[in-house]
Amino acid sequence: MSQLAKGIEVCNEESSGTRSHGAQGHGRNSGDLDHEIAQLTKLRSEPNEHLKKATVGGLKLPVSTLRMLAARESNYSGRGRFSLSDRCHVLSRYLPIYGPQKVDKMRSRAYISQFSADGSLFVAGFQGSHIRIYNVDKGWKVQKDILAKSVNWTITDTSLSPDQRYLVYSSISPLVHIVNIESAATVSLANITEIHDGLDFTSDNNDDSDDFSIFSVKFSTDGRELVAGSSDGAIYVYDLAANKVGLRIPAHEVDVNTVCFADESGHVIYSGSDDHFCKVWDRRCLSTTGQAAGVLTGHLEGITFIDSRGDGRYFISNGKDQSTKLWDIRKMTSNGQTFPRQRDFDWDYRWMDYPEEDRNLKHPHDQSVATYKGHSVLYTLIRCYFSLHIALVRSISTPDLVTP
């Protein structure tokens, strides 16, 4: 992680202009611009000639990935995209070479995993009611070992508060629990060694709370609210100060598997459902319209996870159609269009392979900016995240927790 962080620091310095590139600024070896990860991969690749000849301050320097991305955005090469050599050059700097390595082993399956915003902590939720918080900077030492309360089958989601003082976790239950992770004790046994407050998301709109479950929960950027997706097709916003549900949005006709705030303002919410749609909700307009601000169509199966870039424009989603998609909400429309599927059976991701004949299908009204394939969304609802760290961590349906 330290090598990755160094590489990111180099790119950030270059983008902010803090490094001077004259006779003064060239005191460092020019190779430092292309950080240590490039040397570790031992891949011999170079960018195309247009980018390779780029100069800074009259000095011919190695081309950093940051400048390559900027050049692609401005169409410097005239192609409007990376060439094959460009791709190899970028990959040579960011391909993991050590791993995957086993971080921990539990007796039950790992279903949830996520880094904190600054990358210093890593949260993993296991089917056997355990949630472990690892301190990445201290060699993945277990900082908090939480035995969750009233878990029904598995932990379905977790979220750290922005100040990293609290953790909320959900199960297939109408209650979301919140625990203080800053306490001195390493082991947190629900309502035995520490109190895990229960936040009740049931409301007058839920006729049968026994069948009501929270699948997804996220803190707002200011830490004052939670947004949750539920089995009744609704989005809930929980006011932590008032200790009650402040808003219920009838969002989808089936399960809402994933929700998140679009940016720090908290006004806009993204949701993904088993109805195949990603939807955008603007809380400022709901009182007058009661409708989604827009719908984004492109996935062929249910949505398993959504993560916002935090800029109020872009987000990524993972789907049971074995693809991850990048979206720009400026492309959204008011109505989503379905894509009828002709199958002789009901496909179930939990125990069946995805049909080979469907892997290359494309939605005729796909509004996504980009589609990424090559992974499998099977056995559990695989997640996807934007990250400040050039690293990949995955939750797998085994007792092992692994990271590259």
mmCIF file of C-alpha atoms in Angstrom:
data_model
loop_
_atom_site.group_PDB
_atom_site.id
_atom_site.type_symbol
_atom_site.label_atom_id
_atom_site.label_comp_id
_atom_site.label_asym_id
_atom_site.label_seq_id
_atom_site.Cartn_x
_atom_site.Cartn_y
_atom_site.Cartn_z
ATOM 1 C CA MET A 1 0.000 0.000 0.000
ATOM 2 C CA SER A 2 2.838 2.420 0.747
ATOM 3 C CA GLN A 3 4.249 2.034 -2.770
ATOM 4 C CA LEU A 4 0.825 2.633 -4.259
ATOM 5 C CA ALA A 5 0.330 5.688 -2.086
ATOM 6 C CA LYS A 6 3.698 7.065 -3.181
ATOM 7 C CA GLY A 7 2.717 6.664 -6.809
ATOM 8 C CA ILE A 8 -0.540 8.486 -6.253
ATOM 9 C CA GLU A 9 1.283 11.257 -4.387
ATOM 10 C CA VAL A 10 3.597 11.758 -7.360
ATOM 11 C CA CYS A 11 0.644 12.065 -9.742
ATOM 12 C CA ASN A 12 -1.194 14.408 -7.401
ATOM 13 C CA GLU A 13 1.819 16.684 -7.079
ATOM 14 C CA GLU A 14 2.122 16.840 -10.829
ATOM 15 C CA SER A 15 -1.553 17.634 -11.363
ATOM 16 C CA SER A 16 -1.611 20.396 -8.742
ATOM 17 C CA GLY A 17 1.464 22.103 -10.143
ATOM 18 C CA THR A 18 3.384 21.917 -6.886
ATOM 19 C CA ARG A 19 6.457 20.549 -8.653
ATOM 20 C CA SER A 20 8.426 23.000 -10.813
ATOM 21 C CA HIS A 21 9.809 21.702 -14.090
ATOM 22 C CA GLY A 22 12.638 24.059 -14.832
ATOM 23 C CA ALA A 23 16.302 23.790 -14.018
ATOM 24 C CA GLN A 24 15.261 23.883 -10.354
ATOM 25 C CA GLY A 25 12.528 21.292 -10.565
ATOM 26 C CA HIS A 26 14.626 18.756 -12.458
ATOM 27 C CA GLY A 27 16.765 18.027 -9.435
ATOM 28 C CA ARG A 28 14.906 14.751 -8.996
ATOM 29 C CA ASN A 29 15.596 11.871 -11.333
ATOM 30 C CA SER A 30 13.212 12.038 -14.261
ATOM 31 C CA GLY A 31 12.351 8.405 -13.600
ATOM 32 C CA ASP A 32 10.655 9.489 -10.374
ATOM 33 C CA LEU A 33 7.739 10.819 -12.428
ATOM 34 C CA ASP A 34 6.896 7.257 -13.337
ATOM 35 C CA HIS A 35 6.649 5.834 -9.877
ATOM 36 C CA GLU A 36 7.969 2.624 -8.369
ATOM 37 C CA ILE A 37 5.058 0.456 -9.474
ATOM 38 C CA ALA A 38 6.318 0.706 -13.060
ATOM 39 C CA GLN A 39 9.655 -0.755 -12.071
ATOM 40 C CA LEU A 40 8.119 -3.528 -10.017
ATOM 41 C CA THR A 41 5.941 -4.861 -12.831
ATOM 42 C CA LYS A 42 8.961 -5.374 -15.152
ATOM 43 C CA LEU A 43 6.744 -4.867 -18.190
ATOM 44 C CA ARG A 44 8.500 -3.224 -21.140
ATOM 45 C CA SER A 45 5.917 -0.999 -22.789
ATOM 46 C CA GLU A 46 5.775 2.576 -23.997
ATOM 47 C CA PRO A 47 3.011 5.034 -24.936
ATOM 48 C CA ASN A 48 2.416 5.959 -28.568
ATOM 49 C CA GLU A 49 4.787 8.350 -30.308
ATOM 50 C CA HIS A 50 2.525 11.423 -29.926
ATOM 51 C CA LEU A 51 2.470 11.117 -26.158
ATOM 52 C CA LYS A 52 6.047 9.878 -25.904
ATOM 53 C CA LYS A 53 7.330 13.115 -27.440
ATOM 54 C CA ALA A 54 5.463 15.280 -24.948
ATOM 55 C CA THR A 55 7.712 17.737 -23.112
ATOM 56 C CA VAL A 56 7.357 19.814 -19.979
ATOM 57 C CA GLY A 57 9.272 23.097 -19.687
ATOM 58 C CA GLY A 58 11.373 22.145 -22.683
ATOM 59 C CA LEU A 59 12.580 18.963 -20.982
ATOM 60 C CA LYS A 60 11.869 15.575 -22.465
ATOM 61 C CA LEU A 61 10.533 13.540 -19.548
ATOM 62 C CA PRO A 62 8.904 10.130 -19.087
ATOM 63 C CA VAL A 63 5.179 10.360 -19.693
ATOM 64 C CA SER A 64 3.143 9.905 -16.534
ATOM 65 C CA THR A 65 -0.243 8.206 -16.536
ATOM 66 C CA LEU A 66 -1.858 11.399 -15.315
ATOM 67 C CA ARG A 67 -0.662 13.324 -18.379
ATOM 68 C CA MET A 68 -1.726 10.463 -20.635
ATOM 69 C CA LEU A 69 -5.263 10.615 -19.228
ATOM 70 C CA ALA A 70 -5.336 14.390 -19.667
ATOM 71 C CA ALA A 71 -4.126 14.017 -23.248
ATOM 72 C CA ARG A 72 -6.815 11.457 -23.981
ATOM 73 C CA GLU A 73 -9.486 13.817 -22.656
ATOM 74 C CA SER A 74 -8.248 16.599 -24.951
ATOM 75 C CA ASN A 75 -7.772 14.160 -27.873
ATOM 76 C CA TYR A 76 -4.062 15.019 -28.189
ATOM 77 C CA SER A 77 -3.338 11.968 -30.360
ATOM 78 C CA GLY A 78 -6.319 12.583 -32.665
ATOM 79 C CA ARG A 79 -7.702 9.113 -31.981
ATOM 80 C CA GLY A 80 -10.064 10.013 -29.168
ATOM 81 C CA ARG A 81 -8.945 6.936 -27.241
ATOM 82 C CA PHE A 82 -5.916 5.042 -25.975
ATOM 83 C CA SER A 83 -4.005 2.928 -28.466
ATOM 84 C CA LEU A 84 -2.955 -0.615 -27.612
ATOM 85 C CA SER A 85 0.517 0.604 -26.657
ATOM 86 C CA ASP A 86 -1.036 3.276 -24.428
ATOM 87 C CA ARG A 87 -3.045 0.647 -22.608
ATOM 88 C CA CYS A 88 -0.002 -1.553 -22.070
ATOM 89 C CA HIS A 89 1.964 1.434 -20.797
ATOM 90 C CA VAL A 90 -0.730 2.335 -18.251
ATOM 91 C CA LEU A 91 -1.251 -1.255 -17.159
ATOM 92 C CA SER A 92 2.480 -1.667 -16.583
ATOM 93 C CA ARG A 93 2.183 0.923 -13.847
ATOM 94 C CA TYR A 94 -0.950 -0.333 -12.105
ATOM 95 C CA LEU A 95 -1.166 -4.102 -12.524
ATOM 96 C CA PRO A 96 -0.954 -5.827 -9.116
ATOM 97 C CA ILE A 97 2.092 -8.082 -9.045
ATOM 98 C CA TYR A 98 2.054 -9.349 -5.479
ATOM 99 C CA GLY A 99 -1.064 -11.297 -4.718
ATOM 100 C CA PRO A 100 -3.645 -12.124 -4.060
ATOM 101 C CA GLN A 101 -2.527 -12.687 -0.490
ATOM 102 C CA LYS A 102 -4.615 -14.001 2.357
ATOM 103 C CA VAL A 103 -5.335 -11.363 4.987
ATOM 104 C CA ASP A 104 -7.583 -13.343 7.300
ATOM 105 C CA LYS A 105 -9.553 -16.562 7.526
ATOM 106 C CA MET A 106 -12.891 -16.969 9.264
ATOM 107 C CA ARG A 107 -15.280 -19.878 9.712
ATOM 108 C CA SER A 108 -17.992 -18.257 7.591
ATOM 109 C CA ARG A 109 -18.113 -16.587 4.186
ATOM 110 C CA ALA A 110 -17.013 -13.002 3.568
ATOM 111 C CA TYR A 111 -19.811 -11.049 1.871
ATOM 112 C CA ILE A 112 -19.008 -7.375 2.463
ATOM 113 C CA SER A 113 -15.717 -5.517 2.058
ATOM 114 C CA GLN A 114 -14.824 -1.849 1.739
ATOM 115 C CA PHE A 115 -11.984 0.589 2.404
ATOM 116 C CA SER A 116 -12.573 3.747 4.408
ATOM 117 C CA ALA A 117 -12.438 7.000 2.431
ATOM 118 C CA ASP A 118 -8.756 7.577 3.288
ATOM 119 C CA GLY A 119 -7.765 3.936 2.805
ATOM 120 C CA SER A 120 -6.488 3.524 6.361
ATOM 121 C CA LEU A 121 -9.237 1.114 7.449
ATOM 122 C CA PHE A 122 -10.830 -1.892 5.789
ATOM 123 C CA VAL A 123 -14.229 -3.287 6.800
ATOM 124 C CA ALA A 124 -15.252 -6.883 6.126
ATOM 125 C CA GLY A 125 -18.623 -8.456 6.971
ATOM 126 C CA PHE A 126 -18.996 -12.212 7.331
ATOM 127 C CA GLN A 127 -22.002 -14.470 7.177
ATOM 128 C CA GLY A 128 -21.373 -15.717 10.699
ATOM 129 C CA SER A 129 -22.379 -12.372 12.264
ATOM 130 C CA HIS A 130 -18.810 -11.061 12.437
ATOM 131 C CA ILE A 131 -17.643 -7.679 11.175
ATOM 132 C CA ARG A 132 -13.938 -6.990 11.333
ATOM 133 C CA ILE A 133 -12.256 -3.633 10.883
ATOM 134 C CA TYR A 134 -8.609 -3.888 9.867
ATOM 135 C CA ASN A 135 -6.000 -1.159 10.250
ATOM 136 C CA VAL A 136 -4.261 -1.214 6.876
ATOM 137 C CA ASP A 137 -1.410 1.043 7.990
ATOM 138 C CA LYS A 138 -0.583 -1.333 10.829
ATOM 139 C CA GLY A 139 -0.197 -4.430 8.719
ATOM 140 C CA TRP A 140 -3.907 -5.303 8.548
ATOM 141 C CA LYS A 141 -4.156 -5.637 12.315
ATOM 142 C CA VAL A 142 -7.714 -6.214 13.574
ATOM 143 C CA GLN A 143 -8.717 -2.892 15.113
ATOM 144 C CA LYS A 144 -12.291 -3.879 15.921
ATOM 145 C CA ASP A 145 -13.888 -7.324 16.035
ATOM 146 C CA ILE A 146 -17.659 -6.887 16.091
ATOM 147 C CA LEU A 147 -20.162 -9.630 16.794
ATOM 148 C CA ALA A 148 -23.299 -8.228 15.185
ATOM 149 C CA LYS A 149 -26.796 -8.365 16.641
ATOM 150 C CA SER A 150 -29.820 -10.196 15.234
ATOM 151 C CA VAL A 151 -28.223 -11.170 11.924
ATOM 152 C CA ASN A 152 -30.596 -12.886 9.534
ATOM 153 C CA TRP A 153 -28.528 -15.081 7.174
ATOM 154 C CA THR A 154 -25.736 -12.553 6.581
ATOM 155 C CA ILE A 155 -24.580 -8.966 6.929
ATOM 156 C CA THR A 156 -26.026 -7.261 3.842
ATOM 157 C CA ASP A 157 -24.185 -3.932 4.057
ATOM 158 C CA THR A 158 -21.918 -1.761 6.199
ATOM 159 C CA SER A 159 -21.002 1.917 6.162
ATOM 160 C CA LEU A 160 -18.446 3.964 8.081
ATOM 161 C CA SER A 161 -19.340 7.469 9.214
ATOM 162 C CA PRO A 162 -17.245 10.225 7.572
ATOM 163 C CA ASP A 163 -15.332 10.810 10.817
ATOM 164 C CA GLN A 164 -14.737 7.031 11.119
ATOM 165 C CA ARG A 165 -16.200 6.970 14.622
ATOM 166 C CA TYR A 166 -19.301 4.897 13.885
ATOM 167 C CA LEU A 167 -20.249 1.904 11.796
ATOM 168 C CA VAL A 168 -23.753 0.976 10.685
ATOM 169 C CA TYR A 169 -24.624 -2.506 9.514
ATOM 170 C CA SER A 170 -27.735 -4.050 8.031
ATOM 171 C CA SER A 171 -29.040 -7.578 7.734
ATOM 172 C CA ILE A 172 -32.167 -9.009 6.165
ATOM 173 C CA SER A 173 -34.124 -7.146 8.818
ATOM 174 C CA PRO A 174 -36.056 -3.873 9.263
ATOM 175 C CA LEU A 175 -33.418 -2.754 11.804
ATOM 176 C CA VAL A 176 -30.046 -1.177 11.072
ATOM 177 C CA HIS A 177 -27.578 -1.192 13.952
ATOM 178 C CA ILE A 178 -24.989 1.445 14.781
ATOM 179 C CA VAL A 179 -21.866 0.858 16.878
ATOM 180 C CA ASN A 180 -19.133 3.158 18.194
ATOM 181 C CA ILE A 181 -15.846 1.817 16.815
ATOM 182 C CA GLU A 182 -13.660 4.315 18.658
ATOM 183 C CA SER A 183 -14.081 2.631 22.024
ATOM 184 C CA ALA A 184 -10.994 1.139 23.616
ATOM 185 C CA ALA A 185 -12.170 -2.473 23.514
ATOM 186 C CA THR A 186 -11.091 -4.473 20.477
ATOM 187 C CA VAL A 187 -13.967 -6.932 20.804
ATOM 188 C CA SER A 188 -17.491 -5.544 20.524
ATOM 189 C CA LEU A 189 -20.230 -8.003 21.486
ATOM 190 C CA ALA A 190 -23.641 -6.585 20.660
ATOM 191 C CA ASN A 191 -25.387 -5.342 23.817
ATOM 192 C CA ILE A 192 -22.983 -7.329 26.026
ATOM 193 C CA THR A 193 -19.699 -5.443 26.006
ATOM 194 C CA GLU A 194 -21.052 -2.542 23.934
ATOM 195 C CA ILE A 195 -24.456 -1.194 22.898
ATOM 196 C CA HIS A 196 -25.406 -1.576 19.246
ATOM 197 C CA ASP A 197 -28.281 0.871 18.887
ATOM 198 C CA GLY A 198 -31.091 -0.325 16.638
ATOM 199 C CA LEU A 199 -32.484 2.110 14.064
ATOM 200 C CA ASP A 200 -35.996 1.090 13.036
ATOM 201 C CA PHE A 201 -36.796 1.702 9.353
ATOM 202 C CA THR A 202 -40.367 0.414 9.528
ATOM 203 C CA SER A 203 -43.052 3.010 8.962
ATOM 204 C CA ASP A 204 -46.794 3.328 8.526
ATOM 205 C CA ASN A 205 -46.302 2.409 4.864
ATOM 206 C CA ASN A 206 -45.118 -1.084 5.763
ATOM 207 C CA ASP A 207 -48.128 -3.319 6.332
ATOM 208 C CA ASP A 208 -46.062 -6.413 7.067
ATOM 209 C CA SER A 209 -42.784 -5.573 8.803
ATOM 210 C CA ASP A 210 -41.913 -9.289 9.011
ATOM 211 C CA ASP A 211 -41.254 -9.286 5.262
ATOM 212 C CA PHE A 212 -39.480 -5.931 5.273
ATOM 213 C CA SER A 213 -35.684 -5.893 4.982
ATOM 214 C CA ILE A 214 -32.885 -3.383 4.500
ATOM 215 C CA PHE A 215 -30.410 -4.428 1.798
ATOM 216 C CA SER A 216 -28.209 -1.343 1.487
ATOM 217 C CA VAL A 217 -27.271 1.513 3.835
ATOM 218 C CA LYS A 218 -24.929 4.514 3.447
ATOM 219 C CA PHE A 219 -23.935 7.529 5.527
ATOM 220 C CA SER A 220 -24.340 11.005 4.086
ATOM 221 C CA THR A 221 -21.133 13.036 3.715
ATOM 222 C CA ASP A 222 -21.993 15.163 6.752
ATOM 223 C CA GLY A 223 -22.797 12.074 8.832
ATOM 224 C CA ARG A 224 -26.275 13.330 9.758
ATOM 225 C CA GLU A 225 -28.356 10.967 7.634
ATOM 226 C CA LEU A 226 -28.483 7.437 6.361
ATOM 227 C CA VAL A 227 -29.953 6.379 3.025
ATOM 228 C CA ALA A 228 -31.224 2.816 2.713
ATOM 229 C CA GLY A 229 -32.624 0.520 0.027
ATOM 230 C CA SER A 230 -35.279 -1.992 0.983
ATOM 231 C CA SER A 231 -37.234 -5.069 -0.009
ATOM 232 C CA ASP A 232 -40.444 -3.059 -0.478
ATOM 233 C CA GLY A 233 -38.992 -1.204 -3.470
ATOM 234 C CA ALA A 234 -38.517 2.026 -1.507
ATOM 235 C CA ILE A 235 -35.650 4.312 -0.561
ATOM 236 C CA TYR A 236 -35.507 5.517 3.036
ATOM 237 C CA VAL A 237 -33.627 8.513 4.448
ATOM 238 C CA TYR A 238 -33.047 8.253 8.202
ATOM 239 C CA ASP A 239 -32.478 11.415 10.261
ATOM 240 C CA LEU A 240 -29.949 10.439 12.949
ATOM 241 C CA ALA A 241 -30.531 13.562 15.065
ATOM 242 C CA ALA A 242 -34.305 13.011 15.134
ATOM 243 C CA ASN A 243 -33.806 9.229 15.364
ATOM 244 C CA LYS A 244 -36.504 8.474 12.819
ATOM 245 C CA VAL A 245 -37.179 7.967 9.108
ATOM 246 C CA GLY A 246 -37.443 11.415 7.567
ATOM 247 C CA LEU A 247 -38.293 10.427 4.008
ATOM 248 C CA ARG A 248 -39.667 7.418 2.151
ATOM 249 C CA ILE A 249 -39.489 7.313 -1.655
ATOM 250 C CA PRO A 250 -41.469 4.623 -3.535
ATOM 251 C CA ALA A 251 -38.652 4.119 -6.017
ATOM 252 C CA HIS A 252 -38.905 0.718 -7.721
ATOM 253 C CA GLU A 253 -41.444 -2.064 -8.060
ATOM 254 C CA VAL A 254 -39.083 -4.719 -6.705
ATOM 255 C CA ASP A 255 -36.110 -4.957 -4.305
ATOM 256 C CA VAL A 256 -33.802 -1.936 -4.077
ATOM 257 C CA ASN A 257 -30.433 -3.679 -3.755
ATOM 258 C CA THR A 258 -28.260 -0.575 -3.591
ATOM 259 C CA VAL A 259 -28.418 3.153 -2.845
ATOM 260 C CA CYS A 260 -25.955 5.993 -2.263
ATOM 261 C CA PHE A 261 -25.760 9.776 -2.102
ATOM 262 C CA ALA A 262 -24.456 11.391 -5.288
ATOM 263 C CA ASP A 263 -22.299 14.045 -3.625
ATOM 264 C CA GLU A 264 -21.677 15.931 -0.402
ATOM 265 C CA SER A 265 -24.818 18.055 -0.763
ATOM 266 C CA GLY A 266 -27.042 15.056 0.016
ATOM 267 C CA HIS A 267 -29.770 16.299 -2.341
ATOM 268 C CA VAL A 268 -29.322 13.656 -5.050
ATOM 269 C CA ILE A 269 -29.595 9.893 -4.508
ATOM 270 C CA TYR A 270 -28.759 7.008 -6.856
ATOM 271 C CA SER A 271 -30.605 3.695 -6.643
ATOM 272 C CA GLY A 272 -30.327 0.296 -8.332
ATOM 273 C CA SER A 273 -32.913 -2.471 -8.335
ATOM 274 C CA ASP A 274 -33.743 -5.948 -9.545
ATOM 275 C CA ASP A 275 -35.889 -4.223 -12.190
ATOM 276 C CA HIS A 276 -32.591 -3.608 -14.116
ATOM 277 C CA PHE A 277 -32.809 0.203 -13.776
ATOM 278 C CA CYS A 278 -30.536 2.766 -12.186
ATOM 279 C CA LYS A 279 -32.502 5.816 -11.058
ATOM 280 C CA VAL A 280 -31.590 9.334 -9.998
ATOM 281 C CA TRP A 281 -33.624 11.113 -7.309
ATOM 282 C CA ASP A 282 -33.505 14.801 -6.441
ATOM 283 C CA ARG A 283 -34.971 15.409 -2.986
ATOM 284 C CA ARG A 284 -35.554 19.082 -3.793
ATOM 285 C CA CYS A 285 -38.141 18.146 -6.447
ATOM 286 C CA LEU A 286 -39.907 15.202 -4.827
ATOM 287 C CA SER A 287 -42.571 17.267 -3.072
ATOM 288 C CA THR A 288 -43.798 18.611 -6.408
ATOM 289 C CA THR A 289 -43.121 15.761 -8.838
ATOM 290 C CA GLY A 290 -42.927 12.618 -6.722
ATOM 291 C CA GLN A 291 -40.962 11.111 -9.623
ATOM 292 C CA ALA A 292 -37.353 10.164 -10.309
ATOM 293 C CA ALA A 293 -35.259 12.926 -11.830
ATOM 294 C CA GLY A 294 -34.155 10.393 -14.425
ATOM 295 C CA VAL A 295 -33.675 6.749 -15.359
ATOM 296 C CA LEU A 296 -30.563 5.123 -16.825
ATOM 297 C CA THR A 297 -31.036 2.007 -18.925
ATOM 298 C CA GLY A 298 -28.425 -0.526 -20.009
ATOM 299 C CA HIS A 299 -28.174 -3.454 -17.629
ATOM 300 C CA LEU A 300 -29.925 -6.657 -18.672
ATOM 301 C CA GLU A 301 -30.294 -8.087 -15.167
ATOM 302 C CA GLY A 302 -30.727 -6.728 -11.664
ATOM 303 C CA ILE A 303 -28.342 -4.134 -10.228
ATOM 304 C CA THR A 304 -26.161 -5.407 -7.374
ATOM 305 C CA PHE A 305 -24.275 -2.259 -6.361
ATOM 306 C CA ILE A 306 -23.819 1.436 -7.104
ATOM 307 C CA ASP A 307 -20.974 3.750 -6.111
ATOM 308 C CA SER A 308 -20.792 7.475 -6.787
ATOM 309 C CA ARG A 309 -17.688 9.291 -7.894
ATOM 310 C CA GLY A 310 -18.820 12.055 -5.551
ATOM 311 C CA ASP A 311 -19.066 14.756 -8.224
ATOM 312 C CA GLY A 312 -22.833 14.555 -8.761
ATOM 313 C CA ARG A 313 -22.361 13.378 -12.350
ATOM 314 C CA TYR A 314 -20.722 9.984 -12.598
ATOM 315 C CA PHE A 315 -21.391 6.673 -10.887
ATOM 316 C CA ILE A 316 -20.650 3.025 -11.534
ATOM 317 C CA SER A 317 -22.931 0.030 -11.165
ATOM 318 C CA ASN A 318 -22.484 -3.701 -11.095
ATOM 319 C CA GLY A 319 -25.148 -6.006 -12.513
ATOM 320 C CA LYS A 320 -26.124 -9.648 -12.513
ATOM 321 C CA ASP A 321 -25.598 -9.499 -16.293
ATOM 322 C CA GLN A 322 -21.878 -9.923 -15.478
ATOM 323 C CA SER A 323 -20.970 -6.331 -16.302
ATOM 324 C CA THR A 324 -19.953 -3.110 -14.596
ATOM 325 C CA LYS A 325 -21.125 0.133 -16.191
ATOM 326 C CA LEU A 326 -20.036 3.747 -15.949
ATOM 327 C CA TRP A 327 -22.828 6.338 -16.122
ATOM 328 C CA ASP A 328 -23.097 10.070 -16.702
ATOM 329 C CA ILE A 329 -26.414 11.327 -15.309
ATOM 330 C CA ARG A 330 -26.528 14.001 -18.022
ATOM 331 C CA LYS A 331 -27.533 11.136 -20.340
ATOM 332 C CA MET A 332 -30.523 10.043 -18.253
ATOM 333 C CA THR A 333 -34.058 9.991 -19.615
ATOM 334 C CA SER A 334 -37.460 10.220 -17.978
ATOM 335 C CA ASN A 335 -38.516 6.680 -18.867
ATOM 336 C CA GLY A 336 -36.649 3.406 -18.825
ATOM 337 C CA GLN A 337 -37.156 0.810 -21.532
ATOM 338 C CA THR A 338 -37.073 -2.886 -20.778
ATOM 339 C CA PHE A 339 -35.400 -5.522 -22.897
ATOM 340 C CA PRO A 340 -37.547 -8.692 -23.069
ATOM 341 C CA ARG A 341 -35.615 -11.892 -22.397
ATOM 342 C CA GLN A 342 -36.557 -15.247 -23.926
ATOM 343 C CA ARG A 343 -35.519 -18.031 -21.558
ATOM 344 C CA ASP A 344 -36.913 -21.488 -20.947
ATOM 345 C CA PHE A 345 -35.902 -21.247 -17.269
ATOM 346 C CA ASP A 346 -35.542 -18.730 -14.446
ATOM 347 C CA TRP A 347 -31.864 -17.911 -14.026
ATOM 348 C CA ASP A 348 -30.730 -17.646 -10.396
ATOM 349 C CA TYR A 349 -27.281 -16.113 -9.800
ATOM 350 C CA ARG A 350 -26.989 -17.827 -6.403
ATOM 351 C CA TRP A 351 -26.476 -21.307 -7.792
ATOM 352 C CA MET A 352 -26.493 -21.204 -11.614
ATOM 353 C CA ASP A 353 -23.849 -20.185 -14.157
ATOM 354 C CA TYR A 354 -24.740 -17.245 -16.356
ATOM 355 C CA PRO A 355 -26.013 -18.389 -19.789
ATOM 356 C CA GLU A 356 -23.186 -18.201 -22.332
ATOM 357 C CA GLU A 357 -25.539 -17.009 -25.068
ATOM 358 C CA ASP A 358 -26.357 -13.911 -22.996
ATOM 359 C CA ARG A 359 -22.808 -12.778 -22.244
ATOM 360 C CA ASN A 360 -22.436 -10.705 -25.393
ATOM 361 C CA LEU A 361 -25.937 -9.269 -25.484
ATOM 362 C CA LYS A 362 -26.258 -5.499 -25.491
ATOM 363 C CA HIS A 363 -29.285 -3.502 -24.463
ATOM 364 C CA PRO A 364 -30.707 -1.741 -27.559
ATOM 365 C CA HIS A 365 -31.113 1.485 -25.545
ATOM 366 C CA ASP A 366 -27.899 1.356 -23.507
ATOM 367 C CA GLN A 367 -27.184 4.818 -22.037
ATOM 368 C CA SER A 368 -23.972 3.926 -20.200
ATOM 369 C CA VAL A 369 -20.693 5.677 -20.960
ATOM 370 C CA ALA A 370 -18.616 2.486 -20.746
ATOM 371 C CA THR A 371 -19.108 -1.215 -20.011
ATOM 372 C CA TYR A 372 -16.558 -3.446 -18.286
ATOM 373 C CA LYS A 373 -16.690 -7.241 -18.471
ATOM 374 C CA GLY A 374 -14.555 -10.228 -17.597
ATOM 375 C CA HIS A 375 -15.661 -10.832 -14.008
ATOM 376 C CA SER A 376 -18.466 -12.997 -12.673
ATOM 377 C CA VAL A 377 -21.385 -11.909 -10.519
ATOM 378 C CA LEU A 378 -22.358 -15.224 -8.993
ATOM 379 C CA TYR A 379 -23.165 -16.621 -5.537
ATOM 380 C CA THR A 380 -23.385 -13.167 -3.940
ATOM 381 C CA LEU A 381 -24.094 -9.564 -4.928
ATOM 382 C CA ILE A 382 -20.580 -8.497 -5.956
ATOM 383 C CA ARG A 383 -19.768 -4.828 -5.355
ATOM 384 C CA CYS A 384 -17.765 -2.191 -7.200
ATOM 385 C CA TYR A 385 -16.158 1.033 -5.979
ATOM 386 C CA PHE A 386 -14.360 4.119 -7.098
ATOM 387 C CA SER A 387 -11.160 4.404 -5.087
ATOM 388 C CA LEU A 388 -8.363 6.855 -4.407
ATOM 389 C CA HIS A 389 -6.048 3.888 -4.107
ATOM 390 C CA ILE A 390 -4.906 1.847 -7.090
ATOM 391 C CA ALA A 391 -5.974 -1.405 -5.492
ATOM 392 C CA LEU A 392 -8.714 -3.995 -5.825
ATOM 393 C CA VAL A 393 -10.357 -5.834 -2.961
ATOM 394 C CA ARG A 394 -13.128 -8.330 -3.421
ATOM 395 C CA SER A 395 -15.608 -10.093 -1.189
ATOM 396 C CA ILE A 396 -15.752 -13.752 -2.060
ATOM 397 C CA SER A 397 -18.100 -16.490 -0.971
ATOM 398 C CA THR A 398 -15.447 -18.356 0.990
ATOM 399 C CA PRO A 399 -14.116 -17.957 4.521
ATOM 400 C CA ASP A 400 -10.989 -16.311 3.060
ATOM 401 C CA LEU A 401 -10.512 -12.570 2.824
ATOM 402 C CA VAL A 402 -8.040 -11.807 0.047
ATOM 403 C CA THR A 403 -6.456 -8.715 -1.427
ATOM 404 C CA PRO A 404 -3.959 -8.244 -4.253
#
